[in-house]
Amino acid sequence: MLQWMQRKFFLILKAATITTVVLLAVFCLPDLVRAQSIVDPSSTLQTGVAVISQPLGLPATDIRLIVANIIRIALGLLGIIAVALLIYAGYLWMTAGGNEEQIADAKKFLINTAIGLAIILSAYAIVSFVISKLTDATGDGGQFGGGSLEAPISENFQGSGALGKIIKDHYPARDQVAVPRNTKIVVTFRKPIKADSFIDDTTGDGIFGNCKTTVENWWNDCDHVKNISDNLINIKRADNNEKIFGAVALTSLSTENGVAGIYTILIKPITDAGSANGGYLGSATEPLAYIVRLGSGMLLDDPANSNPSVFQASILGNNYYEWKFTNSTALDTAPPSVESIFPDADTTEDKNSVLQIHFSEPLDPIGIQGKFNAAAGHFVLDGGNIFLKSDNSTLPQGNFSLTNGYRTLEFTPSQECGKNACGNKIYCLSVCDKPGANCSQDNYEVLLRAARTINASSFESLPLSGIADLAGNALDGNKNNTPNSAPISLPVFPNQKQPDNFFWGFKISDKIDSSTPFIQTILPGKDGENITRNQELSMVWSKRMRADSMYNIGIEEKPAHQVPIWKVPFTLFNPNNTSYTRINHGPFLDAIRQYYFPVVSSSVEDLHFNCFYPGKGPSRPVGAGTVVSPDCDDVNPQNCCQVISALNKSLCCNGAVGTVASACLDYLRQNSL
């Protein structure tokens, strides 16, 4: 009997040992296999999560990983219990001493434990299968695909909500890479700012944000940021928070919505005060990332409201704004050039036209914004770098602004001359209004003065001497990639019509263009689903559009968030006179069910101040396997929502003709379940 019991004991012990090993293999090996693709702190997933969660104060763990680990732990505990029950059943059998009732109990424990173990293993297999399919559906290869999970996002970055709100635009862009080391930084606000709240009048001339007439050394000859700090303006390395030495701050006066003030600031980082050029960001041997922070100490120029802070947390989610960009190891030595113009050279346009010049890269805004002033035989812009001449027309009223990512100059007339189909004002250039003029159209000429180069072999320019890019390279007016020095003698026309200045002529007629633009395609299209977080948001217009009006395109969110999604538009102009507008944006949230409603209002206009009414836009849902709307145009009218009747049918609401914009948004919110 003893020999039989020993044999049974060893059989049970062997079975328990094998079961334990199997359970350990089942519950531990998958984690080891997944270690690199799921929980390795150095993996792509964990690195990405750290970037997202650090500003939020949240755990740096994917919610899917949390759920998966909880399930695995629970099943693991059940497995341990099953092993304990097997051992207990063996103990009962061993100590039965021939007691048939105790042996029967032991058999029951063994059978029930085996059934339970089978259920546990099946449950684990099902859970693993479901999790793998979920991760595959969200773009992860899991342990089978060799990829890494992309952490879901439930909130946009803290400190980003101001972009698209009080901050209109900035350069470098958010998360831009390969930024030249010799770049300057530009920020444009939607409201006038109080320059003396963050700039020291280093030059002592009573003006905050300028330089001496001749700049021999940036640090010695220009106004400074008061201090490099989080409260005002900070520029620091992203890896070790090391601040730069200092910064020059220049301002550009312009008029927005009829209000004159300082909307744009240019920041020249100073890393070497002893160098004439102020030194460069980054390193010549490796790319380096920088964080720019604008703090609550910067004030609005709003004395009626006691000059409040630019950043209000109740509106923007935070009382500061910050973004990151990464420098390359190289300097920018390539010159900017003109890519397209409106009106085109030697063409005739109606008087309700915006003058538009689109460049190959972002420009330095100093000296190319503001209004025209009368001079001998021509008109000259504030700053002395843009000139205009007409034969029989008076001084054009209006304002030149650098917009569209600092790549497009637009002169917007301010002389009201009617209303468009949406009831908004249209504005006109002066035409044949000089005393004694007897004409129906007039000749116009425009000249852009290139910055003066430091020598004949380089496009590197003297500071503030003319039109240049943000690295200080002078305009290459004739695109021959060779520096040319145009004369500066008077009269401007014709003496300065030489490279590298850029100049052209056109005619303006005493007529008004009232043809309306429409949207040809949108991306994502109507009712697009399963949109990725970085999905392109764009539209194609039937006409050449006013780039600055694209900043009025909005994005409504449901549910709303404390930190709104950041957004900033960029428009390209096609040779066929259509326009492509892309709305750069923060990541669409994907950890929750989230709805987005792009809103293109009547304030979005073409270059003749026409809104898209009467007009049309895409109406049909996206097709299978695509997120692009079907084309809406004259060839495919069946794909269009057409607003062509009376003003009581004034908009397209998710592809259908509607009446009131607020009612449309309410409807969309209520039906987004």
XYZ file of C-alpha atoms in Angstrom, residues 376-625:
250
model
C 7.768 111.984 -55.404
C 6.246 110.168 -58.377
C 5.309 107.016 -56.473
C 3.928 105.583 -53.232
C 6.171 103.892 -50.664
C 5.202 101.437 -47.938
C 6.115 101.983 -44.285
C 9.634 100.593 -43.990
C 10.685 101.690 -47.476
C 10.874 98.262 -49.133
C 7.736 98.139 -51.322
C 6.866 100.755 -53.936
C 3.768 101.328 -56.070
C 3.079 103.635 -58.993
C -0.073 104.438 -60.963
C -0.719 106.890 -63.791
C -4.097 108.414 -62.938
C -4.999 107.134 -59.475
C -4.533 108.550 -55.992
C -2.823 106.993 -52.971
C -4.310 103.503 -52.404
C -5.789 103.201 -48.930
C -5.179 99.897 -47.191
C -2.604 97.688 -45.515
C 0.092 95.225 -46.543
C 0.254 92.139 -44.277
C 2.562 89.129 -44.287
C 0.348 86.081 -43.797
C -0.057 82.406 -44.714
C 2.884 81.092 -42.710
C 4.809 84.303 -43.579
C 4.964 83.255 -47.227
C 2.272 85.516 -48.699
C 2.122 89.304 -48.822
C -1.366 90.747 -49.291
C -2.320 94.369 -49.782
C -5.933 94.664 -48.662
C -7.639 97.906 -49.752
C -9.668 99.721 -47.101
C -11.818 101.946 -49.332
C -15.344 100.522 -49.137
C -17.076 100.154 -52.507
C -20.066 97.868 -51.975
C -21.169 94.601 -50.394
C -20.838 91.000 -51.454
C -23.623 88.409 -51.676
C -23.246 87.587 -47.963
C -23.706 91.226 -46.976
C -20.037 91.749 -46.101
C -18.156 94.842 -47.269
C -15.970 94.760 -50.342
C -13.047 97.136 -50.808
C -11.465 98.705 -53.864
C -8.221 100.165 -55.141
C -8.345 103.726 -56.419
C -8.826 103.904 -60.195
C -8.704 107.013 -62.399
C -9.647 109.297 -59.494
C -6.976 111.971 -59.923
C -8.362 115.412 -60.768
C -8.869 115.646 -64.520
C -8.436 111.904 -65.126
C -10.598 110.601 -67.942
C -10.168 106.811 -68.080
C -11.848 103.526 -67.179
C -8.673 101.638 -66.270
C -5.238 102.564 -65.000
C -1.684 101.244 -65.172
C -0.172 99.988 -61.912
C 3.420 98.999 -61.158
C 4.772 97.329 -58.013
C 8.430 96.957 -56.985
C 9.827 94.865 -54.130
C 13.270 95.987 -52.984
C 15.682 93.132 -52.257
C 17.920 93.373 -49.206
C 21.512 94.525 -49.801
C 24.000 91.651 -49.736
C 27.221 91.851 -47.705
C 29.268 90.924 -50.778
C 28.862 89.931 -54.414
C 29.253 86.193 -53.836
C 26.638 85.559 -51.144
C 22.935 86.204 -50.540
C 23.678 86.958 -46.871
C 22.242 90.421 -46.380
C 22.808 93.488 -44.264
C 20.229 93.515 -41.431
C 16.966 95.333 -42.206
C 18.158 96.557 -45.619
C 15.298 95.137 -47.690
C 13.288 91.995 -48.355
C 14.952 88.840 -47.013
C 14.021 85.461 -45.602
C 14.146 84.576 -41.908
C 17.773 83.471 -42.209
C 18.773 86.859 -43.643
C 19.143 85.800 -47.286
C 18.256 88.557 -49.746
C 15.445 88.186 -52.283
C 16.525 86.633 -55.582
C 14.248 88.699 -57.802
C 15.120 87.080 -61.121
C 15.614 83.527 -59.780
C 19.076 83.119 -61.306
C 20.656 82.111 -57.979
C 23.261 84.838 -58.414
C 23.375 87.925 -56.167
C 22.634 91.094 -58.129
C 22.797 94.587 -56.688
C 20.096 96.917 -57.987
C 20.647 100.691 -57.851
C 18.902 102.732 -55.169
C 18.844 105.998 -57.119
C 15.673 107.998 -57.790
C 13.234 107.902 -59.362
C 12.349 104.392 -58.196
C 10.469 103.863 -61.456
C 12.348 103.139 -63.703
C 15.834 103.364 -62.071
C 15.351 100.553 -59.549
C 13.643 98.148 -61.931
C 16.750 95.954 -61.883
C 17.531 92.535 -60.357
C 17.469 91.416 -57.618
C 14.469 93.670 -57.069
C 11.184 92.109 -58.199
C 8.782 94.223 -60.235
C 5.791 93.850 -62.521
C 2.964 95.845 -64.075
C -0.785 95.302 -64.599
C -4.008 97.232 -65.184
C -6.886 97.887 -62.790
C -10.301 98.574 -64.332
C -13.126 100.620 -62.860
C -15.330 97.523 -62.525
C -16.271 95.108 -59.748
C -15.852 91.337 -59.916
C -18.768 89.579 -58.190
C -18.181 85.973 -59.307
C -18.271 83.611 -56.352
C -15.872 80.814 -55.420
C -16.962 77.371 -54.300
C -15.378 74.354 -52.632
C -14.520 71.558 -55.052
C -13.299 68.871 -52.651
C -12.876 68.426 -48.917
C -10.734 66.016 -46.934
C -12.002 64.254 -44.853
C -15.301 64.187 -46.741
C -18.820 64.157 -45.338
C -19.380 61.480 -42.667
C -15.785 60.250 -42.861
C -15.103 57.717 -40.107
C -12.112 56.087 -38.404
C -10.050 59.188 -39.106
C -6.445 58.968 -37.958
C -5.225 61.527 -35.453
C -2.976 63.267 -37.991
C -5.408 63.029 -40.905
C -4.978 65.841 -43.420
C -7.767 68.432 -43.199
C -7.932 70.336 -46.477
C -10.099 71.764 -49.229
C -9.708 72.867 -52.838
C -11.323 76.121 -53.986
C -12.488 77.006 -57.475
C -10.750 80.420 -57.428
C -7.633 82.099 -56.093
C -8.468 82.918 -52.486
C -7.456 85.605 -50.020
C -4.977 83.723 -47.845
C -5.526 85.808 -44.732
C -9.249 84.988 -44.694
C -8.426 81.284 -44.273
C -7.569 81.960 -40.625
C -11.346 82.325 -40.125
C -11.947 78.617 -40.789
C -12.968 77.007 -37.506
C -13.145 73.520 -36.011
C -15.979 72.745 -33.582
C -15.414 69.796 -31.236
C -17.829 67.457 -29.485
C -17.305 67.016 -26.652
C -15.553 70.329 -26.053
C -12.244 70.293 -24.181
C -10.525 72.669 -21.805
C -7.544 72.850 -24.167
C -9.027 73.423 -27.638
C -7.462 71.776 -30.658
C -4.825 74.054 -32.188
C -5.095 74.918 -35.872
C -3.415 77.124 -38.446
C -4.066 77.267 -42.217
C -1.672 77.229 -45.132
C -2.726 77.919 -48.730
C -1.063 77.136 -52.047
C -2.087 78.752 -55.322
C -2.331 76.542 -58.384
C -1.464 77.596 -61.955
C -5.130 77.149 -62.973
C -6.124 79.817 -60.399
C -7.606 77.324 -57.956
C -6.424 77.286 -54.337
C -5.545 74.455 -51.985
C -5.919 75.119 -48.248
C -4.589 72.726 -45.626
C -5.527 73.241 -41.984
C -2.574 72.120 -39.887
C -3.976 70.938 -36.574
C -3.340 69.234 -33.281
C -3.935 65.474 -33.116
C -7.547 64.417 -33.445
C -8.462 62.663 -30.204
C -8.847 58.883 -30.496
C -9.071 57.593 -26.933
C -12.745 58.594 -26.882
C -15.473 58.954 -29.482
C -14.876 62.474 -30.757
C -16.630 64.503 -33.450
C -15.178 67.400 -35.448
C -17.134 69.955 -37.463
C -15.028 72.189 -39.747
C -16.806 75.521 -40.209
C -16.139 77.657 -43.299
C -17.984 80.912 -42.694
C -18.903 83.810 -44.975
C -15.749 85.622 -43.820
C -13.684 83.288 -46.034
C -13.304 85.145 -49.334
C -11.584 85.166 -52.696
C -9.198 87.900 -53.859
C -12.185 90.076 -54.821
C -13.802 89.843 -51.343
C -16.496 87.472 -52.640
C -17.858 84.874 -50.245
C -19.069 81.564 -51.657
C -22.746 82.577 -51.998
C -24.407 81.858 -54.324
C -22.154 78.843 -54.381
C -21.770 75.157 -53.816
C -19.717 72.525 -52.097
C -19.419 68.745 -51.756
C -22.630 67.046 -50.615
C -22.151 63.313 -50.966
C -20.672 61.051 -48.282
C -17.244 59.602 -48.830
C -17.050 56.379 -50.789
C -15.925 53.010 -49.491
C -12.222 52.853 -48.769
